[in-house]
GROMACS .gro file of C-alpha atoms in nm:
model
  243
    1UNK     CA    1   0.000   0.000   0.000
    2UNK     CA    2   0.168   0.327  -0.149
    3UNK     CA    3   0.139   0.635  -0.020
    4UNK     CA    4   0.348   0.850  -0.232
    5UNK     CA    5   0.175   0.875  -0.568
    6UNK     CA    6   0.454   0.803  -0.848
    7UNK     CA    7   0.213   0.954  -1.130
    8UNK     CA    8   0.291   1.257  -0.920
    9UNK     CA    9   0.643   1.204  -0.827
   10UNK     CA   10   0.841   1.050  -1.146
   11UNK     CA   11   1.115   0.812  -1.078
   12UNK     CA   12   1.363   0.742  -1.345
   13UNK     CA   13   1.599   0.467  -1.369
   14UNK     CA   14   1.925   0.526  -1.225
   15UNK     CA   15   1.783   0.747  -0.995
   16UNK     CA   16   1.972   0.747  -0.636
   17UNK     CA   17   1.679   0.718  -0.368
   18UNK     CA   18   1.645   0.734   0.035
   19UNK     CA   19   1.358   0.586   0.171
   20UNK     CA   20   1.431   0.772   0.524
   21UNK     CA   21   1.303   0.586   0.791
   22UNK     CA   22   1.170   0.321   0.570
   23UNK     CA   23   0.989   0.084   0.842
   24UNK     CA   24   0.913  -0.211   0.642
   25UNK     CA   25   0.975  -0.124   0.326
   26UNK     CA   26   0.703  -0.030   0.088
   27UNK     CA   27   0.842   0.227  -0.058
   28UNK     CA   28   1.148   0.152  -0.128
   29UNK     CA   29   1.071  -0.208  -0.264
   30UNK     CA   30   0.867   0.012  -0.525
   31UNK     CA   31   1.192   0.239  -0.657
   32UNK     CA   32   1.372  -0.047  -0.660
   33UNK     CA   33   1.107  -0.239  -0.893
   34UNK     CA   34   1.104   0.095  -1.107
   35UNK     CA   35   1.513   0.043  -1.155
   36UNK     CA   36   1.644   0.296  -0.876
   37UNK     CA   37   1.960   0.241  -0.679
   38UNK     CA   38   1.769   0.232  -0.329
   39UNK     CA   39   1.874   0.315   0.007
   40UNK     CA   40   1.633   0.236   0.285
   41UNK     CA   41   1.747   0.372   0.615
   42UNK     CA   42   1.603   0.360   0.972
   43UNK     CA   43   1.653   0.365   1.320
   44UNK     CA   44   1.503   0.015   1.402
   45UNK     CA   45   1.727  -0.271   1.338
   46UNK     CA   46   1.484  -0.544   1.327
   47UNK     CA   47   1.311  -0.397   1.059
   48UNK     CA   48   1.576  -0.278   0.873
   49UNK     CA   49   1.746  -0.629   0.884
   50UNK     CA   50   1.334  -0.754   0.726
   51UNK     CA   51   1.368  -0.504   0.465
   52UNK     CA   52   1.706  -0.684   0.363
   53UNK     CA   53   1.557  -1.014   0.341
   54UNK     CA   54   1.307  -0.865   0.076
   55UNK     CA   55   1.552  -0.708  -0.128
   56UNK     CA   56   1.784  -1.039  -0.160
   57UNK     CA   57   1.455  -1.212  -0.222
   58UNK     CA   58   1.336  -0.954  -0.520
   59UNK     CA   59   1.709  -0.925  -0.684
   60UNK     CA   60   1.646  -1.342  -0.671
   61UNK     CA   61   1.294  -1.357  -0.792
   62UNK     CA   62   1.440  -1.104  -1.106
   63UNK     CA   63   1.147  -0.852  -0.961
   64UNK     CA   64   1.416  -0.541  -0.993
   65UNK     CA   65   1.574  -0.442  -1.376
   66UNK     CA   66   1.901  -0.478  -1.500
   67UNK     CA   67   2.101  -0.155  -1.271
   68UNK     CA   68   1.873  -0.100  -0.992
   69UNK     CA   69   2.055  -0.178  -0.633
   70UNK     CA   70   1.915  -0.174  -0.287
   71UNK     CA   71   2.062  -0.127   0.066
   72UNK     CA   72   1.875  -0.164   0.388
   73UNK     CA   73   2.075   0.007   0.685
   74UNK     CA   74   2.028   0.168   1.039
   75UNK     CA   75   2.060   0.518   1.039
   76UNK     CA   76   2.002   0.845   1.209
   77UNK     CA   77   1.751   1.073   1.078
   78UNK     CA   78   1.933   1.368   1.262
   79UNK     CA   79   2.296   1.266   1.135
   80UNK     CA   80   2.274   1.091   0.800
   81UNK     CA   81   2.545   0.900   0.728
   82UNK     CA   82   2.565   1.034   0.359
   83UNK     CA   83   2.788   1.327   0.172
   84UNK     CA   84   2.586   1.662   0.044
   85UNK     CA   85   2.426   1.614  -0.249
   86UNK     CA   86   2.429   1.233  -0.308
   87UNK     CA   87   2.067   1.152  -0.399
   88UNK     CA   88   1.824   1.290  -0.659
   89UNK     CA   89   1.518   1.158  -0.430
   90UNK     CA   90   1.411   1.169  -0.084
   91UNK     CA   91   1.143   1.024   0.059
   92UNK     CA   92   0.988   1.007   0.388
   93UNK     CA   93   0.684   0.838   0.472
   94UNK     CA   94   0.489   0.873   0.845
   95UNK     CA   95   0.794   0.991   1.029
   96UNK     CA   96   0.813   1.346   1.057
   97UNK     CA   97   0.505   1.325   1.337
   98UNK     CA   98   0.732   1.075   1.577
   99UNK     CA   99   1.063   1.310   1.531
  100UNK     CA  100   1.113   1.628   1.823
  101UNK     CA  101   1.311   1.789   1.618
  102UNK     CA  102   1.134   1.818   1.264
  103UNK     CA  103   1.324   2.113   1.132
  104UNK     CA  104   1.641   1.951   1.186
  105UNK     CA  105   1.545   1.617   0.984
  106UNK     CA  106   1.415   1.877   0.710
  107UNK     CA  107   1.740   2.036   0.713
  108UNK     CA  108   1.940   1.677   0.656
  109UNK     CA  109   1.689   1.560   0.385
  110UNK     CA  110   1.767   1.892   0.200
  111UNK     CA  111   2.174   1.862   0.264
  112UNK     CA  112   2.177   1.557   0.088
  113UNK     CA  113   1.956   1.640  -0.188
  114UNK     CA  114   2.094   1.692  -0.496
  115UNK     CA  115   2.002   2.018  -0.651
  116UNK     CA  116   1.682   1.998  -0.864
  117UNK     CA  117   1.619   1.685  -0.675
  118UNK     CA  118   1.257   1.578  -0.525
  119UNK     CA  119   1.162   1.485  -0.183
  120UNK     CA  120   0.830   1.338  -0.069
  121UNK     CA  121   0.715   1.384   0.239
  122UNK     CA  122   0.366   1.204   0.410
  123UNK     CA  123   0.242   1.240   0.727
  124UNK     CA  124  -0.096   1.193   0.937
  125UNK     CA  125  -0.362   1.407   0.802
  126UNK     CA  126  -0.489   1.755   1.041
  127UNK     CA  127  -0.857   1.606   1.071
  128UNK     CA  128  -0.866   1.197   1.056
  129UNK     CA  129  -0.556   1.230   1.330
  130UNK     CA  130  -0.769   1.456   1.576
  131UNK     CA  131  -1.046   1.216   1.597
  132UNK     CA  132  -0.792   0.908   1.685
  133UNK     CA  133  -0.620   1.142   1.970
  134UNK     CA  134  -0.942   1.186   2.089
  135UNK     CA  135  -1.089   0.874   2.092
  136UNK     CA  136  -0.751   0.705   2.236
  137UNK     CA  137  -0.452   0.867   2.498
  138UNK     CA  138  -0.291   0.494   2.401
  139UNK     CA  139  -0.275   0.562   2.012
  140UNK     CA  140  -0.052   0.878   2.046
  141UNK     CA  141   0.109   0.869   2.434
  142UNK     CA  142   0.357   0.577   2.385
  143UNK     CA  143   0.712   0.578   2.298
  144UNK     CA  144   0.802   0.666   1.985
  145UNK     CA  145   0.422   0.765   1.898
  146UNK     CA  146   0.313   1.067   1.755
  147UNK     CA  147   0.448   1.411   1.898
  148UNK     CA  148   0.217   1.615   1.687
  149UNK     CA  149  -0.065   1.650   1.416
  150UNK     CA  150   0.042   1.848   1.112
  151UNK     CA  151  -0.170   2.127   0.935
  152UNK     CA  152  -0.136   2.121   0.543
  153UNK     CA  153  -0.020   2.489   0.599
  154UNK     CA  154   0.220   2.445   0.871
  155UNK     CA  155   0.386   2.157   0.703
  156UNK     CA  156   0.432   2.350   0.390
  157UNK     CA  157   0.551   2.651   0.539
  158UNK     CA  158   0.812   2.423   0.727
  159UNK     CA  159   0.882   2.284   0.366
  160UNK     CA  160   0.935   2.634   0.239
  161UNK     CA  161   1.192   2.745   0.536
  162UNK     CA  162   1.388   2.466   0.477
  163UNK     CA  163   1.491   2.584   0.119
  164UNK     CA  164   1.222   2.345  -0.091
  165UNK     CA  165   0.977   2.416  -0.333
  166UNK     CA  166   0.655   2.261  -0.339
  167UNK     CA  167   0.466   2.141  -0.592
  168UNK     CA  168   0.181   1.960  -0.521
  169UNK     CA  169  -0.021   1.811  -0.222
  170UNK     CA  170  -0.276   1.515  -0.245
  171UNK     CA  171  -0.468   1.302   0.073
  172UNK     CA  172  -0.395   0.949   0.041
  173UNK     CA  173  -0.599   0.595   0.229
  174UNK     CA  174  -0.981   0.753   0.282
  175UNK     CA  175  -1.043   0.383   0.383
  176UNK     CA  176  -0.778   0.314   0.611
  177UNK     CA  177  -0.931   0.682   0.826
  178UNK     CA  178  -1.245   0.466   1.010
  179UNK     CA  179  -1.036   0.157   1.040
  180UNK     CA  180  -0.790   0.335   1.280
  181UNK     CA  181  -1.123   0.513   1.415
  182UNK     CA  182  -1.198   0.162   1.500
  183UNK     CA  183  -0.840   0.073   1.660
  184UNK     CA  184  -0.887   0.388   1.897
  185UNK     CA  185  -1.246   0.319   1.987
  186UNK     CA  186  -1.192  -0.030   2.115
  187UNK     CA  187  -0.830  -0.043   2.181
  188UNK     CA  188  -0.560   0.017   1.949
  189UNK     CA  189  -0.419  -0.295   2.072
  190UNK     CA  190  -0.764  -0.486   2.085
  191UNK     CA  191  -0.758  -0.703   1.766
  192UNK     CA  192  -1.019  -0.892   1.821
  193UNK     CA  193  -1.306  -0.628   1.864
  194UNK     CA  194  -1.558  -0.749   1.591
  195UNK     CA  195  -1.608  -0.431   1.438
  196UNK     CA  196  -1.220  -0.379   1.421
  197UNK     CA  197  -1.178  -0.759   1.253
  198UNK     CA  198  -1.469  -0.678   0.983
  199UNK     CA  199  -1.335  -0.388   0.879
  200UNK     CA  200  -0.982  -0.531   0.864
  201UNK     CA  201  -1.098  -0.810   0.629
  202UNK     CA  202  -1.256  -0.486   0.409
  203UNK     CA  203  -0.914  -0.340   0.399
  204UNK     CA  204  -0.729  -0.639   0.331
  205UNK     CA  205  -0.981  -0.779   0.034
  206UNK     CA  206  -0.915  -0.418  -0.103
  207UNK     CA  207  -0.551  -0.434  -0.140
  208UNK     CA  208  -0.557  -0.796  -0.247
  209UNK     CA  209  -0.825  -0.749  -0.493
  210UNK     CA  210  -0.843  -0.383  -0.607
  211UNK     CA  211  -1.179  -0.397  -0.709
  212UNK     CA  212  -1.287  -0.082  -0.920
  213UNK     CA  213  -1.583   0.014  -0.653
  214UNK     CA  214  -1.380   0.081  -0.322
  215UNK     CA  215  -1.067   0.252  -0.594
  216UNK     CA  216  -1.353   0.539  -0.698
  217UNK     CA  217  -1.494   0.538  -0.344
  218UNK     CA  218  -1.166   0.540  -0.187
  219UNK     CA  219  -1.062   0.849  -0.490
  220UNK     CA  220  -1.376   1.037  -0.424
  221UNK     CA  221  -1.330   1.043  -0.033
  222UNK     CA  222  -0.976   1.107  -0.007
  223UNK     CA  223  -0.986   1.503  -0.026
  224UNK     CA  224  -1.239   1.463   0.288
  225UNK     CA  225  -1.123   1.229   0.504
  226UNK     CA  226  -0.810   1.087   0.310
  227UNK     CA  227  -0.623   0.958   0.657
  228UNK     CA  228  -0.294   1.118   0.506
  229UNK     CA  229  -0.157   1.414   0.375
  230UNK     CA  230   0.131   1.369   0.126
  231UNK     CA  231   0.341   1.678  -0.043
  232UNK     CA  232   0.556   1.669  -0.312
  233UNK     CA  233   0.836   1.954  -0.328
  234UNK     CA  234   1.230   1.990  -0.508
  235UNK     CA  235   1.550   2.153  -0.418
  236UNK     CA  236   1.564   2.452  -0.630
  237UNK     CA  237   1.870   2.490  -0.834
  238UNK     CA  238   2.151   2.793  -0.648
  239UNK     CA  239   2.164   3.070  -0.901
  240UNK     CA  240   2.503   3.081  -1.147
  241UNK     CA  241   2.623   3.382  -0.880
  242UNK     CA  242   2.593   3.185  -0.561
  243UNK     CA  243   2.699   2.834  -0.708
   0.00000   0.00000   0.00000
């Protein structure tokens, strides 16, 4: 399940990628199918070590072209381990709202980003992410949870001060926003709630099967209560004086 919209945010061969705090993988398995040379970085070494597993097991089922390479690694979003400049595309996916110090992860995606590179950044959407802190203390006061809920206008403005340019905003997984309504309701750790187990089977059919009627619903209710909010932004080239 994508968040990041590649219609939206092209991906060429070649391209040098960080999936920044990757978790298990999605994205990254997905710019390594499209031929990237994929780094997937995060802080939690059990997953990271997962995330390896997958890439030996798609360079072995032939899943990734001819030139695409993938590393899975532990990393510090604070202090990447990487020169300036060295990729042409960031991308970080549900992090930012777990990290204190936002600005300063903002300023390390945009030190290594090439110039004219693209960064993609997704977190929990302003209104869907109210109604789970209100329903549940548990869903957001746990280590590592959430820190904060993100306006569209405060994380672009953020965006902006850290020397990117936007370019586009969408609202991504309409139907995953009453599932986790569900999960705070009855206990985000209480699986077996029956409403919580229906709807998981929904959400689960949906993926497996992609069936044309929950694709237009889910397309049609994303502006509303799409559960995230992903923006799309590059690092603007230094004029001829300042280079």
């Amino acid at each position: 399940m994508l968040t990041v919209d590649f219609t939206r945010f092209p991906l060429a061969p070649g391209d040098r990628v960080l999936d920044l705090g990757c978790g298990a993988g999605r994205h990254a398995f997905e710019c390594y199918r499209r031929g990237a040379q994929v780094v997937a970085l995060d802080q939690n070494g059990e997953e990271i070590r997962e995330v390896a597993k997958w890439f030996a097991a798609m360079k072995e089922a032939g899943e990734a072209p001819a030139g695409a390479t993938a590393t899975a690694m532990e990393g510090d979003a604070l202090n990447l381990p990487f020169p300036d400049e060295s990729f042409d595309v960031v991308i970080i996916s549900e992090v930012m709202e777990h990290i204190p110090d936002d600005k300063g992860v903002l300023a390390e995606m945009v030190r290594v980003l090439k110039p004219g590179g693209r960064i993609a950044i997704t977190v929990p959407r302003y209104g869907p992410e109210k109604i789970c802190w209100a329903l549940s203390d548990e869903y957001h006061e746990v280590e590592g949870g959430h820190i904060r809920i993100y306006k569209a206008d405060e994380l672009l403005a953020k965006i902006r001060q850290a020397g990117l340019k936007p370019y586009g905003t969408h609202h991504a997984h309409a139907l995953h926003a009453p599932y986790w309504w569900l999960k705070c309701a009855f206990g985000v750790d209480n699986d077996k709630a029956l409403p919580v187990r229906a709807y998981h089977k929904l959400l689960v059919w949906d993926i497996m099967k992609k069936p044309a009627l929950t694709r237009i619903t889910e397309q049609l209710l994303n502006p509303v209560v799409g559960k995230s909010f992903v923006a799309y932004a590059t690092k603007p080239h230094l004029p001829k004086a300042q280079a």
